[in-house]
Amino acid sequence: MASQRDLTGELVEEIRAAVAQASPAPSVRPELGRPEEEEVRVTLNRALQYVTPTIPSAVRLSRAKRFLLRALRFLWRDQASFNALMLEAISNLADLLEAHRNARETRFGQFKEELERIEAQLLRLTERAIPEWERRSAIQDARLAILEAGPRSGTTPSASREAGAHAPPPLPAGVYSLFEERFLGSAPATTEKQRSYVPLLRGLPGPVLDIGCGRGELLRLLAQESIPASGVEFNPIAATTCREEGLSVEEGDGIAVLSGKADGSLGGIVALQVVEHWRAEAIFAFLREARRKLAPGGLLIAETVNTDSLSSLKAFFLDPSHVQPVPADALRFLAQAAGFTDTRIEYRAPLPEEERLEENSENDTKLNRLLFGPQDYALIARVPPAREV
């Protein structure tokens, strides 16, 4: 009996050791950071507490010990609990993997949507940039063609005697086109600046003539409104580019082309940033011709640099083809002397607030008006309706 008790005691000690080895004390683990991961770890630790110990074959009296181990199997009555906990842990692990997979798919979907958004944005930017690149390329090609052809005959059109000679830009046409591209603003910016003139040109008693139409920004705006219009441009490169885009533009001197129109045949005449290229006698000749060619109720718009704002004079002197600045009072007087009776001045292109002085006093307001006033002004002159002429 003593031997049997010794064997039983030894077996119990080995069972305890096996259980201790199979279920070691939980070690300190770093936090996983996610509730579902912590739940998996806790469930597995609980399952380890129910691991069934085993007797290796090499130990002394292994057969008898295994017999006693089976006899004492009531100690492992919680095997079902172990199995349930293992299944729960595996299920939680599967849920965790599924959650990770769904999270990856969600992030991938968001990344794909962002890529598609960027691609669409780049496509829109490219679509807007291509016409500008093509126009610049056309200017480069035209400039090279002019340089290769040498001096052009008849590049200086004759103007009326009372206007005097309308001198061409002091730079070759190609060089001046490049100057406009670099310093006078992009075509979209110019388009937005000129858009406010469109309402004034609706419902006029005849077509509109844009003298010095440049790159054709205003003509495109008028075409969108189905307002009949044509242009005159002295620079052959700009005129050719406009015609290639389907705009009705004649190359030549603005005053000469205007003089060739029938009296009263035009509903509107526009000259934006043009009169500063002429001397006073040419400006007066232009205004007289405009008064003759406009039908009753017709409209004249002449925009130029605002000489009352010192900051705007930088733009005037930047352009080497400018002849002289034209004060608003002087241009309005010349228009009235040419026969216009309904005239007014509109100041345009104000500077942004961040480029002006902060107005904390009346003197600040005066300084802003003198130094940082609107950059341009427009003479608006109407021909009286037929019953008033």
PDB file of N, CA and C in Angstrom, residues 221-275:
ATOM      1  N   LEU A 221     -16.167  86.066 -76.551  1.00  0.00           N
ATOM      2  CA  LEU A 221     -17.278  86.305 -75.632  1.00  0.00           C
ATOM      3  C   LEU A 221     -18.529  86.747 -76.379  1.00  0.00           C
ATOM      4  N   LEU A 222     -18.374  87.624 -77.366  1.00  0.00           N
ATOM      5  CA  LEU A 222     -19.521  88.092 -78.139  1.00  0.00           C
ATOM      6  C   LEU A 222     -20.109  86.968 -78.978  1.00  0.00           C
ATOM      7  N   ALA A 223     -19.255  86.084 -79.512  1.00  0.00           N
ATOM      8  CA  ALA A 223     -19.748  84.948 -80.291  1.00  0.00           C
ATOM      9  C   ALA A 223     -20.584  84.021 -79.415  1.00  0.00           C
ATOM     10  N   GLN A 224     -20.197  83.848 -78.162  1.00  0.00           N
ATOM     11  CA  GLN A 224     -20.975  83.014 -77.243  1.00  0.00           C
ATOM     12  C   GLN A 224     -22.365  83.596 -76.990  1.00  0.00           C
ATOM     13  N   GLU A 225     -22.481  84.919 -77.119  1.00  0.00           N
ATOM     14  CA  GLU A 225     -23.768  85.593 -76.912  1.00  0.00           C
ATOM     15  C   GLU A 225     -24.515  85.810 -78.226  1.00  0.00           C
ATOM     16  N   SER A 226     -23.968  85.279 -79.330  1.00  0.00           N
ATOM     17  CA  SER A 226     -24.559  85.454 -80.673  1.00  0.00           C
ATOM     18  C   SER A 226     -24.674  86.927 -81.041  1.00  0.00           C
ATOM     19  N   ILE A 227     -23.712  87.725 -80.607  1.00  0.00           N
ATOM     20  CA  ILE A 227     -23.655  89.143 -80.970  1.00  0.00           C
ATOM     21  C   ILE A 227     -22.729  89.266 -82.184  1.00  0.00           C
ATOM     22  N   PRO A 228     -23.238  89.755 -83.314  1.00  0.00           N
ATOM     23  CA  PRO A 228     -22.390  89.867 -84.507  1.00  0.00           C
ATOM     24  C   PRO A 228     -21.221  90.830 -84.255  1.00  0.00           C
ATOM     25  N   ALA A 229     -20.024  90.387 -84.581  1.00  0.00           N
ATOM     26  CA  ALA A 229     -18.842  91.204 -84.300  1.00  0.00           C
ATOM     27  C   ALA A 229     -17.696  90.758 -85.200  1.00  0.00           C
ATOM     28  N   SER A 230     -16.801  91.674 -85.444  1.00  0.00           N
ATOM     29  CA  SER A 230     -15.563  91.396 -86.180  1.00  0.00           C
ATOM     30  C   SER A 230     -14.463  92.227 -85.541  1.00  0.00           C
ATOM     31  N   GLY A 231     -13.230  91.954 -85.945  1.00  0.00           N
ATOM     32  CA  GLY A 231     -12.107  92.646 -85.330  1.00  0.00           C
ATOM     33  C   GLY A 231     -11.103  93.139 -86.342  1.00  0.00           C
ATOM     34  N   VAL A 232     -10.276  94.054 -85.873  1.00  0.00           N
ATOM     35  CA  VAL A 232      -9.140  94.567 -86.642  1.00  0.00           C
ATOM     36  C   VAL A 232      -7.916  94.447 -85.762  1.00  0.00           C
ATOM     37  N   GLU A 233      -6.833  93.907 -86.297  1.00  0.00           N
ATOM     38  CA  GLU A 233      -5.618  93.745 -85.510  1.00  0.00           C
ATOM     39  C   GLU A 233      -4.412  94.068 -86.381  1.00  0.00           C
ATOM     40  N   PHE A 234      -3.551  94.938 -85.846  1.00  0.00           N
ATOM     41  CA  PHE A 234      -2.372  95.363 -86.595  1.00  0.00           C
ATOM     42  C   PHE A 234      -1.292  94.290 -86.613  1.00  0.00           C
ATOM     43  N   ASN A 235      -1.180  93.509 -85.541  1.00  0.00           N
ATOM     44  CA  ASN A 235      -0.150  92.485 -85.463  1.00  0.00           C
ATOM     45  C   ASN A 235      -0.542  91.296 -86.342  1.00  0.00           C
ATOM     46  N   PRO A 236       0.246  90.986 -87.381  1.00  0.00           N
ATOM     47  CA  PRO A 236      -0.150  89.907 -88.304  1.00  0.00           C
ATOM     48  C   PRO A 236      -0.217  88.541 -87.633  1.00  0.00           C
ATOM     49  N   ILE A 237       0.623  88.298 -86.625  1.00  0.00           N
ATOM     50  CA  ILE A 237       0.607  86.997 -85.953  1.00  0.00           C
ATOM     51  C   ILE A 237      -0.703  86.817 -85.193  1.00  0.00           C
ATOM     52  N   ALA A 238      -1.109  87.837 -84.428  1.00  0.00           N
ATOM     53  CA  ALA A 238      -2.357  87.751 -83.676  1.00  0.00           C
ATOM     54  C   ALA A 238      -3.552  87.641 -84.608  1.00  0.00           C
ATOM     55  N   ALA A 239      -3.545  88.412 -85.711  1.00  0.00           N
ATOM     56  CA  ALA A 239      -4.657  88.366 -86.663  1.00  0.00           C
ATOM     57  C   ALA A 239      -4.781  86.984 -87.285  1.00  0.00           C
ATOM     58  N   THR A 240      -3.665  86.392 -87.671  1.00  0.00           N
ATOM     59  CA  THR A 240      -3.692  85.057 -88.272  1.00  0.00           C
ATOM     60  C   THR A 240      -4.202  84.024 -87.279  1.00  0.00           C
ATOM     61  N   THR A 241      -3.745  84.110 -86.041  1.00  0.00           N
ATOM     62  CA  THR A 241      -4.184  83.161 -85.019  1.00  0.00           C
ATOM     63  C   THR A 241      -5.688  83.251 -84.794  1.00  0.00           C
ATOM     64  N   CYS A 242      -6.222  84.467 -84.770  1.00  0.00           N
ATOM     65  CA  CYS A 242      -7.671  84.637 -84.591  1.00  0.00           C
ATOM     66  C   CYS A 242      -8.445  84.019 -85.753  1.00  0.00           C
ATOM     67  N   ARG A 243      -7.973  84.260 -86.982  1.00  0.00           N
ATOM     68  CA  ARG A 243      -8.676  83.701 -88.143  1.00  0.00           C
ATOM     69  C   ARG A 243      -8.627  82.175 -88.141  1.00  0.00           C
ATOM     70  N   GLU A 244      -7.509  81.616 -87.695  1.00  0.00           N
ATOM     71  CA  GLU A 244      -7.416  80.149 -87.628  1.00  0.00           C
ATOM     72  C   GLU A 244      -8.402  79.562 -86.631  1.00  0.00           C
ATOM     73  N   GLU A 245      -8.828  80.370 -85.665  1.00  0.00           N
ATOM     74  CA  GLU A 245      -9.831  79.921 -84.702  1.00  0.00           C
ATOM     75  C   GLU A 245     -11.249  80.221 -85.159  1.00  0.00           C
ATOM     76  N   GLY A 246     -11.393  80.719 -86.375  1.00  0.00           N
ATOM     77  CA  GLY A 246     -12.717  80.965 -86.919  1.00  0.00           C
ATOM     78  C   GLY A 246     -13.278  82.337 -86.630  1.00  0.00           C
ATOM     79  N   LEU A 247     -12.471  83.243 -86.090  1.00  0.00           N
ATOM     80  CA  LEU A 247     -12.941  84.598 -85.805  1.00  0.00           C
ATOM     81  C   LEU A 247     -12.773  85.482 -87.033  1.00  0.00           C
ATOM     82  N   SER A 248     -13.696  86.424 -87.190  1.00  0.00           N
ATOM     83  CA  SER A 248     -13.633  87.357 -88.319  1.00  0.00           C
ATOM     84  C   SER A 248     -12.728  88.527 -87.938  1.00  0.00           C
ATOM     85  N   VAL A 249     -11.472  88.451 -88.346  1.00  0.00           N
ATOM     86  CA  VAL A 249     -10.477  89.469 -87.978  1.00  0.00           C
ATOM     87  C   VAL A 249      -9.730  89.884 -89.235  1.00  0.00           C
ATOM     88  N   GLU A 250      -9.647  91.191 -89.436  1.00  0.00           N
ATOM     89  CA  GLU A 250      -8.915  91.758 -90.569  1.00  0.00           C
ATOM     90  C   GLU A 250      -7.583  92.318 -90.072  1.00  0.00           C
ATOM     91  N   GLU A 251      -6.539  92.026 -90.800  1.00  0.00           N
ATOM     92  CA  GLU A 251      -5.226  92.566 -90.441  1.00  0.00           C
ATOM     93  C   GLU A 251      -5.073  93.955 -91.049  1.00  0.00           C
ATOM     94  N   GLY A 252      -4.686  94.915 -90.224  1.00  0.00           N
ATOM     95  CA  GLY A 252      -4.492  96.259 -90.761  1.00  0.00           C
ATOM     96  C   GLY A 252      -4.567  97.317 -89.685  1.00  0.00           C
ATOM     97  N   ASP A 253      -4.522  98.563 -90.138  1.00  0.00           N
ATOM     98  CA  ASP A 253      -4.584  99.719 -89.250  1.00  0.00           C
ATOM     99  C   ASP A 253      -6.033  99.978 -88.851  1.00  0.00           C
ATOM    100  N   GLY A 254      -6.288 100.142 -87.554  1.00  0.00           N
ATOM    101  CA  GLY A 254      -7.646 100.281 -87.069  1.00  0.00           C
ATOM    102  C   GLY A 254      -8.364 101.487 -87.631  1.00  0.00           C
ATOM    103  N   ILE A 255      -7.694 102.639 -87.689  1.00  0.00           N
ATOM    104  CA  ILE A 255      -8.344 103.856 -88.179  1.00  0.00           C
ATOM    105  C   ILE A 255      -8.642 103.730 -89.665  1.00  0.00           C
ATOM    106  N   ALA A 256      -7.714 103.131 -90.411  1.00  0.00           N
ATOM    107  CA  ALA A 256      -7.930 102.976 -91.838  1.00  0.00           C
ATOM    108  C   ALA A 256      -9.109 102.046 -92.122  1.00  0.00           C
ATOM    109  N   VAL A 257      -9.187 100.924 -91.403  1.00  0.00           N
ATOM    110  CA  VAL A 257     -10.301  99.998 -91.611  1.00  0.00           C
ATOM    111  C   VAL A 257     -11.615 100.653 -91.201  1.00  0.00           C
ATOM    112  N   LEU A 258     -11.619 101.387 -90.098  1.00  0.00           N
ATOM    113  CA  LEU A 258     -12.832 102.065 -89.654  1.00  0.00           C
ATOM    114  C   LEU A 258     -13.288 103.081 -90.685  1.00  0.00           C
ATOM    115  N   SER A 259     -12.334 103.789 -91.295  1.00  0.00           N
ATOM    116  CA  SER A 259     -12.692 104.799 -92.299  1.00  0.00           C
ATOM    117  C   SER A 259     -13.370 104.173 -93.503  1.00  0.00           C
ATOM    118  N   GLY A 260     -13.056 102.894 -93.783  1.00  0.00           N
ATOM    119  CA  GLY A 260     -13.651 102.228 -94.938  1.00  0.00           C
ATOM    120  C   GLY A 260     -15.062 101.717 -94.708  1.00  0.00           C
ATOM    121  N   LYS A 261     -15.569 101.782 -93.496  1.00  0.00           N
ATOM    122  CA  LYS A 261     -16.932 101.345 -93.216  1.00  0.00           C
ATOM    123  C   LYS A 261     -17.937 102.414 -93.634  1.00  0.00           C
ATOM    124  N   ALA A 262     -19.142 101.981 -93.974  1.00  0.00           N
ATOM    125  CA  ALA A 262     -20.190 102.925 -94.345  1.00  0.00           C
ATOM    126  C   ALA A 262     -20.663 103.690 -93.118  1.00  0.00           C
ATOM    127  N   ASP A 263     -21.013 104.947 -93.321  1.00  0.00           N
ATOM    128  CA  ASP A 263     -21.509 105.762 -92.212  1.00  0.00           C
ATOM    129  C   ASP A 263     -22.772 105.131 -91.612  1.00  0.00           C
ATOM    130  N   GLY A 264     -22.840 105.095 -90.284  1.00  0.00           N
ATOM    131  CA  GLY A 264     -24.008 104.572 -89.594  1.00  0.00           C
ATOM    132  C   GLY A 264     -24.187 103.067 -89.710  1.00  0.00           C
ATOM    133  N   SER A 265     -23.142 102.340 -90.090  1.00  0.00           N
ATOM    134  CA  SER A 265     -23.290 100.897 -90.317  1.00  0.00           C
ATOM    135  C   SER A 265     -22.960 100.050 -89.093  1.00  0.00           C
ATOM    136  N   LEU A 266     -22.407 100.644 -88.055  1.00  0.00           N
ATOM    137  CA  LEU A 266     -21.973  99.870 -86.893  1.00  0.00           C
ATOM    138  C   LEU A 266     -22.852 100.169 -85.680  1.00  0.00           C
ATOM    139  N   GLY A 267     -23.075  99.137 -84.881  1.00  0.00           N
ATOM    140  CA  GLY A 267     -23.815  99.331 -83.642  1.00  0.00           C
ATOM    141  C   GLY A 267     -22.900  99.608 -82.463  1.00  0.00           C
ATOM    142  N   GLY A 268     -21.658  99.106 -82.521  1.00  0.00           N
ATOM    143  CA  GLY A 268     -20.707  99.327 -81.438  1.00  0.00           C
ATOM    144  C   GLY A 268     -19.285  99.326 -81.945  1.00  0.00           C
ATOM    145  N   ILE A 269     -18.458 100.130 -81.312  1.00  0.00           N
ATOM    146  CA  ILE A 269     -17.023 100.179 -81.608  1.00  0.00           C
ATOM    147  C   ILE A 269     -16.290 100.052 -80.281  1.00  0.00           C
ATOM    148  N   VAL A 270     -15.348  99.132 -80.234  1.00  0.00           N
ATOM    149  CA  VAL A 270     -14.596  98.874 -79.011  1.00  0.00           C
ATOM    150  C   VAL A 270     -13.117  99.029 -79.317  1.00  0.00           C
ATOM    151  N   ALA A 271     -12.402  99.717 -78.435  1.00  0.00           N
ATOM    152  CA  ALA A 271     -10.947  99.864 -78.543  1.00  0.00           C
ATOM    153  C   ALA A 271     -10.381  99.725 -77.131  1.00  0.00           C
ATOM    154  N   LEU A 272      -9.973  98.522 -76.780  1.00  0.00           N
ATOM    155  CA  LEU A 272      -9.473  98.246 -75.432  1.00  0.00           C
ATOM    156  C   LEU A 272      -7.953  98.283 -75.424  1.00  0.00           C
ATOM    157  N   GLN A 273      -7.396  99.182 -74.604  1.00  0.00           N
ATOM    158  CA  GLN A 273      -5.944  99.356 -74.496  1.00  0.00           C
ATOM    159  C   GLN A 273      -5.334  99.668 -75.862  1.00  0.00           C
ATOM    160  N   VAL A 274      -5.925 100.649 -76.552  1.00  0.00           N
ATOM    161  CA  VAL A 274      -5.482 101.013 -77.904  1.00  0.00           C
ATOM    162  C   VAL A 274      -5.038 102.469 -77.977  1.00  0.00           C
ATOM    163  N   VAL A 275      -5.826 103.409 -77.418  1.00  0.00           N
ATOM    164  CA  VAL A 275      -5.562 104.830 -77.666  1.00  0.00           C
ATOM    165  C   VAL A 275      -4.203 105.264 -77.132  1.00  0.00           C
TER     166      VAL A 275
END
